[in-house]
């Protein structure tokens, strides 16, 4: 019989542009992925990782049956055996210690699946009030979210640059030519940035490294972890030179005078020595930001993971506000789904989040919970520190924290103390290898999806949904199904799960399905372009989206502006500038000291053919015997008689690693860049990744409670003091 070959439009969910893809499926097996020419925004673009994903789906090293760790390593078990044992052990732990004994870490790919996000949250919160929730966000975005919560009263109101209309884009700490954009969903982002230059505008990249993006546009080199000083002096110049329309700011924001007292002492002449940016450049940039009618400052990973990430992010928004660039066309704008009742959702959600922020604190560091989650940098100590709420059972889904959070060795050892540990993953990773069970999950092409998390960051308002393009490989299951079954088995010991089962049953009898899919459908229907449950004929539903618009649909040509009052969750409807926590961070800037003996600063580096830690097993991406290496300035290398290709020992106050080095002039002197996500040392099952090995850069970063950022619990990942010597 002739094989059945189908070409199905869908989209990639490895990183944030969500590029359109055509999946070729032959007799139920994924044969190839190619870029979708008919996607309105990605229009035939996909990167190497997206294409290589076929090798992940079909990876011979993939876990496709439940694994249990026995004395002689992992052995396959049935789902029923695994679930029965996990439920039994978990209910015993709950009985003895309560919900405070349970932790869940959800890693980055979780954010790309609406069902997974719902599953992790509902499960943990369903167990009781005291569970520990961790995500990759404390190594990524929590500082951004908390800055929004302080300024706008709600963490999810995150402004993004109006990419398609701006004439001056200042990007700090982002390298979208490699990362493809973050907190900014813009397929073909490099082309969209080139358009700015084509229409006579400018793109300025503030970065310690002349990154791939800086090389394509204008580079302004900065000393790592000093962005807040640069931003304070931009504000200083704007006010000192009388460039600011103070009355206009007062209409939109409370606390303008408070803000003035904050940046008063930071004239650009006083910050130049620290930032490495001379006063004239700062003054010129301040004037350009005010005088260009369509200008925006945007910051991302590099500004979020410094030692003052919340302050830096707060100041980026303050600069946009003061320069008159917030919520105006071509400025820094709020991209929303324009859902019915959005304003009141923001008020309600803001109140809940701010309450939890005020009341809940990390047991170890005392830092407030950020959007209901705790610092992952302290996960190991939450497991090993005795007392009330000590973690005894840990779930890890879509994460590899042994490589991604500070001090992986400490975390790896801590896993040995757990009474129960369960990974939901399709690989034996450095982390899942430490678990009692590995439950095999579907990859993105084996599940339906709607990229709920990224709707608020769309540079062009756009919707796309997909059905699964192939059936689960082996015995893989979706995260929601796994959690729903576990909740069912726990219904007798967990009242919330019993209640949930009851509600589902009643709704089922009435013909409603209580599932994440129903909720996402409702969201699509109530948002821009939606059918408003029949009020708008022909409008979008989740089903209409997949059936009528398989390549996705642009719902508006541009992001709406003039929506600040809707975006703000405070009842005042005005931006709130005065926060004692922000002032305390500014005070700390002056008191920052570096321990003796660590003259250099370590920063991160993302590579086009890596995705954090988990795509190093794809032959296509590992072509040419790829290895990890650090980048070092030629002068710093010469001073230490280090030459290209040498193995170097990098030491921080927290640990040491050995890596080969490449020397370059494309760095601010004194800076060393080291990619994360390497350090595959054979505990995982991925053969190719293990052969490539590398070093875990997070042995250099700190899991000391004192080094967790005070306002958002962020890990400190950039500007880390180091010294380097030839190994
Ligand atoms: N190819 C590839 N793409 C990815 C990923 C990947 O691993 N590989 N990961 C994805 C993920 S999870 C994310 S969150 C996004 C992140 O995407 P981006 O936000 O674009 O982050 P990075 O690519 O890490 O670029 C951060 C830049 O900040 C600079 N930097 C470091 N420290 C400082 C500092 O103190 N100040 C300033 N101004 N700059 C600094 C670095 O030199 C670097 O060029 O990328 C996503 N896309
Ligand atoms: N030093 C340093 N550390 C960093 C960073 C840095 O720049 N420098 N970046 C930080 C950032 S921005 C991030 S986002 C984190 C990432 O940190 P993590 O999210 O902890 O780690 P990843 O390497 O992304 O691992 C993702 C895991 O999810 C699995 N997976 C993939 N798809 C799915 C799925 O659909 N379902 C399930 N259940 N599993 C899946 C993969 O097999 C892999 O094991 O790292 C952070 N750590
Ligand atoms: S840039 Fe690459 S990895 Fe990211 S969504 Fe597009 S194809 Fe996927
Ligand atoms: Mo990330």
PDB file of N, CA and C and ligand atoms in Angstrom, residues 15 49 108 140 172-176 178-179 182 206-209 211 222 224-225 227 300-303 603-604 606-608 610-612 718, ligand 1:
ATOM      1  N   UNK A  15      11.254  28.692  20.577  1.00  0.00           N
ATOM      2  CA  UNK A  15      11.488  30.030  21.119  1.00  0.00           C
ATOM      3  C   UNK A  15      10.377  30.981  20.689  1.00  0.00           C
ATOM      4  N   UNK A  49      17.411  25.402  14.486  1.00  0.00           N
ATOM      5  CA  UNK A  49      16.856  24.602  15.585  1.00  0.00           C
ATOM      6  C   UNK A  49      15.457  24.108  15.239  1.00  0.00           C
ATOM      7  N   UNK A 108      11.553  26.204  31.148  1.00  0.00           N
ATOM      8  CA  UNK A 108      11.202  27.098  30.048  1.00  0.00           C
ATOM      9  C   UNK A 108      10.201  26.521  29.036  1.00  0.00           C
ATOM     10  N   UNK A 140      15.240  34.382  34.601  1.00  0.00           N
ATOM     11  CA  UNK A 140      14.892  34.900  33.281  1.00  0.00           C
ATOM     12  C   UNK A 140      14.101  36.208  33.373  1.00  0.00           C
ATOM     13  N   UNK A 172      18.843  47.009  25.219  1.00  0.00           N
ATOM     14  CA  UNK A 172      19.844  46.753  26.253  1.00  0.00           C
ATOM     15  C   UNK A 172      19.772  45.283  26.664  1.00  0.00           C
ATOM     16  N   UNK A 173      20.897  44.595  26.582  1.00  0.00           N
ATOM     17  CA  UNK A 173      20.928  43.227  27.104  1.00  0.00           C
ATOM     18  C   UNK A 173      20.069  42.251  26.323  1.00  0.00           C
ATOM     19  N   UNK A 174      20.012  42.413  25.012  1.00  0.00           N
ATOM     20  CA  UNK A 174      19.285  41.454  24.171  1.00  0.00           C
ATOM     21  C   UNK A 174      20.084  41.216  22.900  1.00  0.00           C
ATOM     22  N   UNK A 175      20.002  40.003  22.403  1.00  0.00           N
ATOM     23  CA  UNK A 175      20.744  39.653  21.193  1.00  0.00           C
ATOM     24  C   UNK A 175      19.815  38.913  20.226  1.00  0.00           C
ATOM     25  N   UNK A 176      18.781  39.619  19.732  1.00  0.00           N
ATOM     26  CA  UNK A 176      17.739  38.924  18.979  1.00  0.00           C
ATOM     27  C   UNK A 176      18.196  38.289  17.664  1.00  0.00           C
ATOM     28  N   UNK A 178      20.476  36.265  17.416  1.00  0.00           N
ATOM     29  CA  UNK A 178      20.672  34.865  17.802  1.00  0.00           C
ATOM     30  C   UNK A 178      19.463  34.314  18.567  1.00  0.00           C
ATOM     31  N   UNK A 179      18.933  35.092  19.492  1.00  0.00           N
ATOM     32  CA  UNK A 179      17.853  34.564  20.347  1.00  0.00           C
ATOM     33  C   UNK A 179      16.491  34.608  19.660  1.00  0.00           C
ATOM     34  N   UNK A 182      12.889  38.032  22.755  1.00  0.00           N
ATOM     35  CA  UNK A 182      12.315  37.488  23.978  1.00  0.00           C
ATOM     36  C   UNK A 182      11.477  38.563  24.657  1.00  0.00           C
ATOM     37  N   UNK A 206      23.003  48.282  23.414  1.00  0.00           N
ATOM     38  CA  UNK A 206      23.829  48.496  24.607  1.00  0.00           C
ATOM     39  C   UNK A 206      24.195  47.124  25.163  1.00  0.00           C
ATOM     40  N   UNK A 207      25.461  46.772  25.102  1.00  0.00           N
ATOM     41  CA  UNK A 207      25.859  45.396  25.410  1.00  0.00           C
ATOM     42  C   UNK A 207      27.353  45.360  25.717  1.00  0.00           C
ATOM     43  N   UNK A 208      27.795  44.560  26.684  1.00  0.00           N
ATOM     44  CA  UNK A 208      29.240  44.441  26.926  1.00  0.00           C
ATOM     45  C   UNK A 208      29.963  43.730  25.780  1.00  0.00           C
ATOM     46  N   UNK A 209      29.198  43.003  24.967  1.00  0.00           N
ATOM     47  CA  UNK A 209      29.807  42.288  23.836  1.00  0.00           C
ATOM     48  C   UNK A 209      29.285  42.878  22.542  1.00  0.00           C
ATOM     49  N   UNK A 211      27.777  41.891  20.102  1.00  0.00           N
ATOM     50  CA  UNK A 211      27.053  40.669  19.775  1.00  0.00           C
ATOM     51  C   UNK A 211      26.732  40.653  18.286  1.00  0.00           C
ATOM     52  N   UNK A 222      29.092  48.535  27.162  1.00  0.00           N
ATOM     53  CA  UNK A 222      28.856  48.905  28.569  1.00  0.00           C
ATOM     54  C   UNK A 222      29.496  47.871  29.488  1.00  0.00           C
ATOM     55  N   UNK A 224      29.411  45.263  32.305  1.00  0.00           N
ATOM     56  CA  UNK A 224      28.276  44.461  32.756  1.00  0.00           C
ATOM     57  C   UNK A 224      27.698  44.936  34.088  1.00  0.00           C
ATOM     58  N   UNK A 225      26.382  44.782  34.221  1.00  0.00           N
ATOM     59  CA  UNK A 225      25.696  45.013  35.493  1.00  0.00           C
ATOM     60  C   UNK A 225      25.765  46.475  35.945  1.00  0.00           C
ATOM     61  N   UNK A 227      23.875  48.880  34.023  1.00  0.00           N
ATOM     62  CA  UNK A 227      22.821  49.543  33.244  1.00  0.00           C
ATOM     63  C   UNK A 227      21.990  50.501  34.082  1.00  0.00           C
ATOM     64  N   UNK A 300      16.228  43.240  28.049  1.00  0.00           N
ATOM     65  CA  UNK A 300      15.815  41.847  28.185  1.00  0.00           C
ATOM     66  C   UNK A 300      16.835  41.064  28.993  1.00  0.00           C
ATOM     67  N   UNK A 301      17.159  39.874  28.625  1.00  0.00           N
ATOM     68  CA  UNK A 301      17.836  38.995  29.550  1.00  0.00           C
ATOM     69  C   UNK A 301      19.031  39.642  30.261  1.00  0.00           C
ATOM     70  N   UNK A 302      19.873  40.330  29.497  1.00  0.00           N
ATOM     71  CA  UNK A 302      21.075  40.920  30.081  1.00  0.00           C
ATOM     72  C   UNK A 302      20.779  41.972  31.144  1.00  0.00           C
ATOM     73  N   UNK A 303      19.635  42.653  31.032  1.00  0.00           N
ATOM     74  CA  UNK A 303      19.298  43.645  32.058  1.00  0.00           C
ATOM     75  C   UNK A 303      18.452  43.028  33.178  1.00  0.00           C
ATOM     76  N   UNK A 603      29.881  37.203  31.718  1.00  0.00           N
ATOM     77  CA  UNK A 603      28.525  37.385  31.173  1.00  0.00           C
ATOM     78  C   UNK A 603      28.127  36.116  30.422  1.00  0.00           C
ATOM     79  N   UNK A 604      26.878  36.027  30.013  1.00  0.00           N
ATOM     80  CA  UNK A 604      26.387  34.862  29.281  1.00  0.00           C
ATOM     81  C   UNK A 604      26.513  35.056  27.782  1.00  0.00           C
ATOM     82  N   UNK A 606      24.396  33.307  24.171  1.00  0.00           N
ATOM     83  CA  UNK A 606      23.550  32.287  23.537  1.00  0.00           C
ATOM     84  C   UNK A 606      24.071  31.977  22.141  1.00  0.00           C
ATOM     85  N   UNK A 607      23.972  30.712  21.763  1.00  0.00           N
ATOM     86  CA  UNK A 607      24.504  30.285  20.468  1.00  0.00           C
ATOM     87  C   UNK A 607      23.368  29.882  19.529  1.00  0.00           C
ATOM     88  N   UNK A 608      23.540  30.143  18.215  1.00  0.00           N
ATOM     89  CA  UNK A 608      22.455  29.879  17.267  1.00  0.00           C
ATOM     90  C   UNK A 608      22.002  28.414  17.253  1.00  0.00           C
ATOM     91  N   UNK A 610      22.165  26.203  19.850  1.00  0.00           N
ATOM     92  CA  UNK A 610      21.814  25.628  21.156  1.00  0.00           C
ATOM     93  C   UNK A 610      20.477  26.190  21.577  1.00  0.00           C
ATOM     94  N   UNK A 611      19.734  25.447  22.383  1.00  0.00           N
ATOM     95  CA  UNK A 611      18.577  26.011  23.069  1.00  0.00           C
ATOM     96  C   UNK A 611      18.743  25.644  24.544  1.00  0.00           C
ATOM     97  N   UNK A 612      19.172  26.600  25.326  1.00  0.00           N
ATOM     98  CA  UNK A 612      19.520  26.316  26.708  1.00  0.00           C
ATOM     99  C   UNK A 612      20.293  24.990  26.760  1.00  0.00           C
ATOM    100  N   UNK A 718      24.728  37.707  35.563  1.00  0.00           N
ATOM    101  CA  UNK A 718      25.650  38.474  34.713  1.00  0.00           C
ATOM    102  C   UNK A 718      26.460  39.473  35.521  1.00  0.00           C
TER     103      UNK A 718
HETATM  104  N1  LIG B   1      19.717  30.270  19.827  1.00  0.00           N
HETATM  105  C1  LIG B   1      19.112  30.405  21.010  1.00  0.00           C
HETATM  106  N2  LIG B   1      18.009  31.167  21.098  1.00  0.00           N
HETATM  107  C2  LIG B   1      17.397  31.301  22.298  1.00  0.00           C
HETATM  108  C3  LIG B   1      17.841  30.626  23.461  1.00  0.00           C
HETATM  109  C4  LIG B   1      19.007  29.825  23.331  1.00  0.00           C
HETATM  110  O1  LIG B   1      19.482  29.208  24.300  1.00  0.00           O
HETATM  111  N3  LIG B   1      19.614  29.744  22.097  1.00  0.00           N
HETATM  112  N4  LIG B   1      17.193  30.781  24.655  1.00  0.00           N
HETATM  113  C5  LIG B   1      15.876  31.396  24.649  1.00  0.00           C
HETATM  114  C6  LIG B   1      15.586  31.980  25.969  1.00  0.00           C
HETATM  115  S1  LIG B   1      15.195  30.890  27.203  1.00  0.00           S
HETATM  116  C7  LIG B   1      15.600  33.315  26.218  1.00  0.00           C
HETATM  117  S2  LIG B   1      15.136  33.908  27.750  1.00  0.00           S
HETATM  118  C8  LIG B   1      15.933  34.267  25.182  1.00  0.00           C
HETATM  119  C9  LIG B   1      16.839  35.405  25.643  1.00  0.00           C
HETATM  120  O2  LIG B   1      17.052  36.251  24.576  1.00  0.00           O
HETATM  121  P1  LIG B   1      17.759  37.658  24.778  1.00  0.00           P
HETATM  122  O3  LIG B   1      17.010  38.452  25.757  1.00  0.00           O
HETATM  123  O4  LIG B   1      18.013  38.253  23.448  1.00  0.00           O
HETATM  124  O5  LIG B   1      19.089  37.262  25.549  1.00  0.00           O
HETATM  125  P2  LIG B   1      20.532  36.775  25.095  1.00  0.00           P
HETATM  126  O6  LIG B   1      20.554  36.207  23.743  1.00  0.00           O
HETATM  127  O7  LIG B   1      21.050  35.966  26.210  1.00  0.00           O
HETATM  128  O8  LIG B   1      21.325  38.140  24.996  1.00  0.00           O
HETATM  129  C10 LIG B   1      21.582  38.891  26.129  1.00  0.00           C
HETATM  130  C11 LIG B   1      22.620  39.933  25.764  1.00  0.00           C
HETATM  131  O9  LIG B   1      22.858  40.698  26.929  1.00  0.00           O
HETATM  132  C12 LIG B   1      24.223  40.974  27.004  1.00  0.00           C
HETATM  133  N5  LIG B   1      24.533  41.296  28.396  1.00  0.00           N
HETATM  134  C13 LIG B   1      25.023  40.507  29.364  1.00  0.00           C
HETATM  135  N6  LIG B   1      25.149  41.195  30.508  1.00  0.00           N
HETATM  136  C14 LIG B   1      24.719  42.460  30.255  1.00  0.00           C
HETATM  137  C15 LIG B   1      24.606  43.647  31.042  1.00  0.00           C
HETATM  138  O10 LIG B   1      24.930  43.684  32.222  1.00  0.00           O
HETATM  139  N7  LIG B   1      24.084  44.750  30.429  1.00  0.00           N
HETATM  140  C16 LIG B   1      23.732  44.765  29.121  1.00  0.00           C
HETATM  141  N8  LIG B   1      23.258  45.890  28.595  1.00  0.00           N
HETATM  142  N9  LIG B   1      23.866  43.665  28.355  1.00  0.00           N
HETATM  143  C17 LIG B   1      24.321  42.526  28.921  1.00  0.00           C
HETATM  144  C18 LIG B   1      24.894  39.740  26.467  1.00  0.00           C
HETATM  145  O11 LIG B   1      26.201  40.045  26.015  1.00  0.00           O
HETATM  146  C19 LIG B   1      23.939  39.319  25.353  1.00  0.00           C
HETATM  147  O12 LIG B   1      24.344  39.807  24.097  1.00  0.00           O
HETATM  148  O13 LIG B   1      16.544  33.600  24.097  1.00  0.00           O
HETATM  149  C20 LIG B   1      15.770  32.505  23.630  1.00  0.00           C
HETATM  150  N10 LIG B   1      16.307  32.112  22.362  1.00  0.00           N
END
